[in-house]
PDB file of C-alpha atoms and ligand atoms in Angstrom:
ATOM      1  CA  UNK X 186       0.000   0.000   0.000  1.00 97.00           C
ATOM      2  CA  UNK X 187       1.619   3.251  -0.701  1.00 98.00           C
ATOM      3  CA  UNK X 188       0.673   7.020   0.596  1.00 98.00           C
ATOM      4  CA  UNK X 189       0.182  10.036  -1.939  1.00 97.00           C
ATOM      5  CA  UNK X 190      -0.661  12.966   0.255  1.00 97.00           C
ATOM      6  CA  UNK X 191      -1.854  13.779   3.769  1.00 97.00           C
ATOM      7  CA  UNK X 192      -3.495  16.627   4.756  1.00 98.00           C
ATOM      8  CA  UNK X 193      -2.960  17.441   8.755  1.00 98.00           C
ATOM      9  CA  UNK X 194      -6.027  19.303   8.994  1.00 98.00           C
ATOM     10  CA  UNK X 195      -8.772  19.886   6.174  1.00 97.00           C
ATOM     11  CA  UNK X 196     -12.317  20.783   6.189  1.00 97.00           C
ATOM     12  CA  UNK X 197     -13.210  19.771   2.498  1.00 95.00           C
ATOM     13  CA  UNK X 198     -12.738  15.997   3.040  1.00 96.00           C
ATOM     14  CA  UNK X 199     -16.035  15.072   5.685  1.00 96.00           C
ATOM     15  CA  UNK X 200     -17.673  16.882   8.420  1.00 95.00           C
ATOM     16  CA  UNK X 201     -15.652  19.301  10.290  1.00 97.00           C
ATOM     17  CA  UNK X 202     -11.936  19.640  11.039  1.00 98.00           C
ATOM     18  CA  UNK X 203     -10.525  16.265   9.446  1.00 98.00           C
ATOM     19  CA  UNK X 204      -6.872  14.677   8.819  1.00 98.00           C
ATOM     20  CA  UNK X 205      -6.830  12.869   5.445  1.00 98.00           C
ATOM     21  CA  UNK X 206      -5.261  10.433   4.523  1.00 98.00           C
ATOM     22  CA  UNK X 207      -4.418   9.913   0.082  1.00 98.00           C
ATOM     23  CA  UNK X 208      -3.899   6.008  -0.463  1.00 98.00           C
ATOM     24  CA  UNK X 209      -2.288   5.353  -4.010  1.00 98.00           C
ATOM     25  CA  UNK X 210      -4.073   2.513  -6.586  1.00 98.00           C
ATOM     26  CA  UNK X 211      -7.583   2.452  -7.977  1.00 98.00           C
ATOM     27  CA  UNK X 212      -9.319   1.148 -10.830  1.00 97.00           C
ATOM     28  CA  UNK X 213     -12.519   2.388 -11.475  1.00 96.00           C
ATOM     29  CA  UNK X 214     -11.156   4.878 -14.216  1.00 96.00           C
ATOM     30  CA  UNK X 215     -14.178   7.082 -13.983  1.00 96.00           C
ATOM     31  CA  UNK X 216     -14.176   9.254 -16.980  1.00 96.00           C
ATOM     32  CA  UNK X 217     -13.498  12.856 -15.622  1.00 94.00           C
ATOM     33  CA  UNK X 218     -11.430  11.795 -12.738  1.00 95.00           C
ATOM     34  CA  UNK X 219     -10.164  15.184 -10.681  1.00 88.00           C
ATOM     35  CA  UNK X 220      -6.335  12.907  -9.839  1.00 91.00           C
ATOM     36  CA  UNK X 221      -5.666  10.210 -12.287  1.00 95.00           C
ATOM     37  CA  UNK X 222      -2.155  10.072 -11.066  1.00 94.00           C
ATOM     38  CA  UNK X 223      -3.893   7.984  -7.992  1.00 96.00           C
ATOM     39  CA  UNK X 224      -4.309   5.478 -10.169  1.00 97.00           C
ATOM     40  CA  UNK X 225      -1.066   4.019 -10.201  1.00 98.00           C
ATOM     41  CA  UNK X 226      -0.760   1.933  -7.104  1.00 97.00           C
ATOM     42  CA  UNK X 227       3.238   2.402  -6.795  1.00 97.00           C
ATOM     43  CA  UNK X 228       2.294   6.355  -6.654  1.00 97.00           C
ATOM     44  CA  UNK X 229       3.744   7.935  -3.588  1.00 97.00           C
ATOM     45  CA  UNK X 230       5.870   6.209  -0.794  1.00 98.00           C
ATOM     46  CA  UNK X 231       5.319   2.958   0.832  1.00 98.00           C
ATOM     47  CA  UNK X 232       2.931   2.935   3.891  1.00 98.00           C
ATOM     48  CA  UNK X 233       5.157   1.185   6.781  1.00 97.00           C
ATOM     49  CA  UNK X 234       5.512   1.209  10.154  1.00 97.00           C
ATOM     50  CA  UNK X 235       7.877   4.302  10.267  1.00 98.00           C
ATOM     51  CA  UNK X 236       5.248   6.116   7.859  1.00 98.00           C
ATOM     52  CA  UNK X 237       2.283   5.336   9.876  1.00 98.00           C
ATOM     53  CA  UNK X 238       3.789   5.671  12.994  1.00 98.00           C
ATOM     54  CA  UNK X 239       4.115   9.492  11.778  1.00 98.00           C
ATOM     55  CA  UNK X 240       0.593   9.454  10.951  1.00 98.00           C
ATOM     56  CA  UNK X 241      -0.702   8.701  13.812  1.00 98.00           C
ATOM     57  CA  UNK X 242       1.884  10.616  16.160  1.00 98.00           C
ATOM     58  CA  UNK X 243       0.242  13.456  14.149  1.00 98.00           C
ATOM     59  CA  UNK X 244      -3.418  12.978  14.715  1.00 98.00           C
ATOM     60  CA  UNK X 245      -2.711  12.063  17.889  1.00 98.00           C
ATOM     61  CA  UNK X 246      -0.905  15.867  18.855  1.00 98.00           C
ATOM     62  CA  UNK X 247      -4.209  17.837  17.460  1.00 98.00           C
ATOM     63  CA  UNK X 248      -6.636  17.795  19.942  1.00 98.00           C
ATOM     64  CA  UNK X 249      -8.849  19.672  17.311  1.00 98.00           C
ATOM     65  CA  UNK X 250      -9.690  17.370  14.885  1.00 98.00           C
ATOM     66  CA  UNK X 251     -13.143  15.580  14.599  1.00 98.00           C
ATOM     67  CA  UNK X 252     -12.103  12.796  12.424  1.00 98.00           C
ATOM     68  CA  UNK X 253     -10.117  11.086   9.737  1.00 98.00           C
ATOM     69  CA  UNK X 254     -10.866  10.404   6.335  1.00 98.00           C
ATOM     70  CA  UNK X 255      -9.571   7.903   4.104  1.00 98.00           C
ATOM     71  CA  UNK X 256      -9.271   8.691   0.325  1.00 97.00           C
ATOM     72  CA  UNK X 257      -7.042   8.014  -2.852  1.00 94.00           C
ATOM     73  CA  UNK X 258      -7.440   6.641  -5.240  1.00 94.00           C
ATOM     74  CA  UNK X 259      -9.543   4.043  -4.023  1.00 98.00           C
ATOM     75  CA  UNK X 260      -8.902   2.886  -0.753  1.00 98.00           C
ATOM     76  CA  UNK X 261     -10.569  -0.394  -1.130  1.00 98.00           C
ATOM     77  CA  UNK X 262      -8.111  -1.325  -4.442  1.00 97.00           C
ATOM     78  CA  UNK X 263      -6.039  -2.713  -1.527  1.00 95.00           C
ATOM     79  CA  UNK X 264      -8.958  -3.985   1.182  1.00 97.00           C
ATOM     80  CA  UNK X 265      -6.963  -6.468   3.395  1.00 97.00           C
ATOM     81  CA  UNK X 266      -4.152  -3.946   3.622  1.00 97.00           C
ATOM     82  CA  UNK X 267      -7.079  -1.438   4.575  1.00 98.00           C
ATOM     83  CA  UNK X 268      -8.795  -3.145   6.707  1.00 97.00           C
ATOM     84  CA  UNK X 269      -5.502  -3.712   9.039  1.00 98.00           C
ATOM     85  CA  UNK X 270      -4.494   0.023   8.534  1.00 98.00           C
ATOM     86  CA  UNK X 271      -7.943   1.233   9.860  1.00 98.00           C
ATOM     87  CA  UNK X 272      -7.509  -1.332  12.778  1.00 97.00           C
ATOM     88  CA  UNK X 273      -4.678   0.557  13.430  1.00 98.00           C
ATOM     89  CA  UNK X 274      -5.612   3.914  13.259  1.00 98.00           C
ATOM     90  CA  UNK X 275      -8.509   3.073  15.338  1.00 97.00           C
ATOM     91  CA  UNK X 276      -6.815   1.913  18.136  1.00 97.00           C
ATOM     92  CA  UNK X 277      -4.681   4.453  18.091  1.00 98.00           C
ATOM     93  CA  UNK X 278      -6.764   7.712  17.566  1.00 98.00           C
ATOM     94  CA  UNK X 279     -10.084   6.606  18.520  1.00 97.00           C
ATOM     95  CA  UNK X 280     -11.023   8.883  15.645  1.00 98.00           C
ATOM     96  CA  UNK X 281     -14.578   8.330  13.504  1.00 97.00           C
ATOM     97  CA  UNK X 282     -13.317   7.662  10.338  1.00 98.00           C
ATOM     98  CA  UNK X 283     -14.608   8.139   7.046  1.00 98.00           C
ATOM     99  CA  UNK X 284     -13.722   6.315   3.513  1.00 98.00           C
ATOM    100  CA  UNK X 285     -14.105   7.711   0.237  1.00 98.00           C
ATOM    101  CA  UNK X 286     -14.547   4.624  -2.333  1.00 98.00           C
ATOM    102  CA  UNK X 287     -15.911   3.961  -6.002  1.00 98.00           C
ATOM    103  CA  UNK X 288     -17.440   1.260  -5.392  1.00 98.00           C
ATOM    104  CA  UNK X 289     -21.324   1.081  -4.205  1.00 98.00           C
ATOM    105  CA  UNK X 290     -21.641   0.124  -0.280  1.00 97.00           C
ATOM    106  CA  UNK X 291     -24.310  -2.817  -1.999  1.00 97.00           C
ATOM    107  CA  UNK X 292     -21.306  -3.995  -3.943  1.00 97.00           C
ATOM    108  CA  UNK X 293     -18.511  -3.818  -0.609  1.00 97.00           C
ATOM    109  CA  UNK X 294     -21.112  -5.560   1.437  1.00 96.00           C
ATOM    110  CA  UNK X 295     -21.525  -8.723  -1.038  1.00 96.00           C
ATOM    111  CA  UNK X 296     -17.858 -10.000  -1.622  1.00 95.00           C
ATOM    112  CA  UNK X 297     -16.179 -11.645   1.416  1.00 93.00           C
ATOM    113  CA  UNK X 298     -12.679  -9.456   0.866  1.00 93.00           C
ATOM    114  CA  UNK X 299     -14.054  -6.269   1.238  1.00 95.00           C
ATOM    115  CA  UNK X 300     -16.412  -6.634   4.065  1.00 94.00           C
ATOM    116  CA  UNK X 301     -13.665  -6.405   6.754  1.00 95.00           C
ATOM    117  CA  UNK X 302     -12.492  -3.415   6.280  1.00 96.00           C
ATOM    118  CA  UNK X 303     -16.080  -1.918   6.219  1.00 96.00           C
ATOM    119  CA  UNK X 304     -15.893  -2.785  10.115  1.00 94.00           C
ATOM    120  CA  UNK X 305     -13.985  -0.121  11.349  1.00 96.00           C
ATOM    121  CA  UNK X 306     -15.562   2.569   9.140  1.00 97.00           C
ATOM    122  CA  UNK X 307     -18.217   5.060  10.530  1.00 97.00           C
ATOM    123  CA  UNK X 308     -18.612   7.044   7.232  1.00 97.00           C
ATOM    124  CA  UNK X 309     -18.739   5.942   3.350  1.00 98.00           C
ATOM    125  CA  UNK X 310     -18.840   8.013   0.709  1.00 98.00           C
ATOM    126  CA  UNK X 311     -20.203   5.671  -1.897  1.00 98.00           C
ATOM    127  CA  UNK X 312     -19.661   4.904  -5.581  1.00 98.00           C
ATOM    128  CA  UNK X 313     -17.754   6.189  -8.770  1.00 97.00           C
ATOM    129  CA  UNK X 314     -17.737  10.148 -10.078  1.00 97.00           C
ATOM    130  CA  UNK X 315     -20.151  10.450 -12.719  1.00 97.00           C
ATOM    131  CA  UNK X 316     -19.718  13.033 -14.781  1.00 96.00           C
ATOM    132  CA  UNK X 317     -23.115  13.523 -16.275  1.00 97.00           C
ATOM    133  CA  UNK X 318     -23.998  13.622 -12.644  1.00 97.00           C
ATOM    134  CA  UNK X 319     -21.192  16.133 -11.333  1.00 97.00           C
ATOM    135  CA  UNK X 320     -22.376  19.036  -9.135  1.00 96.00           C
ATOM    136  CA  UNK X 321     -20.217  21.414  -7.826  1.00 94.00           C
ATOM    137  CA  UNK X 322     -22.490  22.526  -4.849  1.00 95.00           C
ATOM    138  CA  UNK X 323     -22.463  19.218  -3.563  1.00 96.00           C
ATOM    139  CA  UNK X 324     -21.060  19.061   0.142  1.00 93.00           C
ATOM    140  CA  UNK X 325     -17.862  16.223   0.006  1.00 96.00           C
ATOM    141  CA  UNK X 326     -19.159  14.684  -3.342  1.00 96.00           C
ATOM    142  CA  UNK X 327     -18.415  14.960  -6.873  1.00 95.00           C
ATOM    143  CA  UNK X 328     -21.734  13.730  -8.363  1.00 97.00           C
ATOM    144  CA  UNK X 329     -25.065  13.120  -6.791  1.00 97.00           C
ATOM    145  CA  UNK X 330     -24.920   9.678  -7.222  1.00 98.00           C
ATOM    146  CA  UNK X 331     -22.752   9.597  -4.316  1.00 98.00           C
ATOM    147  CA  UNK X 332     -23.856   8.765  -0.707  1.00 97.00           C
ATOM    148  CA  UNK X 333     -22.777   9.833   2.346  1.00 96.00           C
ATOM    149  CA  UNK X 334     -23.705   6.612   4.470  1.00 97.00           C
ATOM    150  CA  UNK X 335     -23.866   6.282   8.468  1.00 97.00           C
ATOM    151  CA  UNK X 336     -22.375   2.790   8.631  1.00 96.00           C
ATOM    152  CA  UNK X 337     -22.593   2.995  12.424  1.00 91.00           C
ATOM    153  CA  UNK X 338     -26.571   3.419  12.217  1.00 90.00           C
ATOM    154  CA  UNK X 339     -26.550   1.095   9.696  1.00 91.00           C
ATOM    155  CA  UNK X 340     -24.758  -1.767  11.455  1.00 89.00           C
ATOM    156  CA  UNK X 341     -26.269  -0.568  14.940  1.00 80.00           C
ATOM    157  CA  UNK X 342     -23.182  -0.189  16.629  1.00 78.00           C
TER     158      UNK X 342
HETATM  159  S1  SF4 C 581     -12.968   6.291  -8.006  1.00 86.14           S
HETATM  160 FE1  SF4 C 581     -12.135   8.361  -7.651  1.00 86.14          FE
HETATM  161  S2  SF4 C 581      -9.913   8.177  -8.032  1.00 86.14           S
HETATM  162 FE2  SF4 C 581     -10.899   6.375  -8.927  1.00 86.14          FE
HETATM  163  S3  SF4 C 581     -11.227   6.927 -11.095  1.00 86.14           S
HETATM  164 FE3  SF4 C 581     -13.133   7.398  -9.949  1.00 86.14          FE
HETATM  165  S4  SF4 C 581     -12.923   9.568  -9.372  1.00 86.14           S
HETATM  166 FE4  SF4 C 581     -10.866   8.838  -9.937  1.00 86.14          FE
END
């Protein structure tokens, strides 16, 4: 798993003050994509220890934030290594976290490999960028066939 881009503090990428969190690799090759250069996987540096260790030292010394968000690229074009690198940033922050993805929550809730992951989210924002769709007043989203889904209220937990 490799890292593009943080941002320590951001209030574009969810609800409130945020640290975010650019994971390299995804697939979907939605025509009108704002950063194809998240596409390549081997984009940015590798994600290890020493590199998240930093990340989370970081969140971890701003009392401020509200929350984390996960985006790319599409996080889930590596689920198993997401699902341990939310485990980790859970335990560690104690942080709601919310995951950008362009794939449909119906689609990450019927294939075994990506349903792990999905257990340490609080937030998805669902589904690819449509560009007939696109609509620049759209709070967090690209195109309003995007959903901001409560995973918590949706898993009752
Ligand atoms: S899912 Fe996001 S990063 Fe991937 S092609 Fe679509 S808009 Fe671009």
């Amino acid at each position: 798993m490799h890292l593009l881009n943080r941002y320590k503090e951001t209030i574009t990428d969810g609800p409130g003050l945020r640290y975010s969190i650019y994971l390299a690799g995804c697939a979907h090759r939605c025509p009108g994509c704002h950063n194809t250069a998240s596409w390549n996987p081997s984009a940015g540096v590798p994600l290890d220890e020493e590199v998240l260790s930093d990340l989370i030292e970081e969140i971890n010394s701003n009392p401020l934030l509200d929350g984390i968000t996960i985006s790319g690229g599409d996080p889930f074009y590596n689920p198993d290594e997401l699902a341990t690198l939310l485990r980790r940033l859970k335990e560690a922050t104690h942080l709601p976290i919310l995951v950008y993805t362009g794939f449909t929550i119906e689609v990450l809730e019927s294939v075994a490999r990506y349903q792990q992951a999905l257990a340490y989210i609080d937030f998805l924002i669902d589904g690819p960028f449509v560009y007939a769709l696109r609509d620049p007043s759209l709070q967090f989203r690209g195109s309003s066939n995007q959903r901001l889904i409560d995973l918590g209220q949706r898993y009752h937990r």
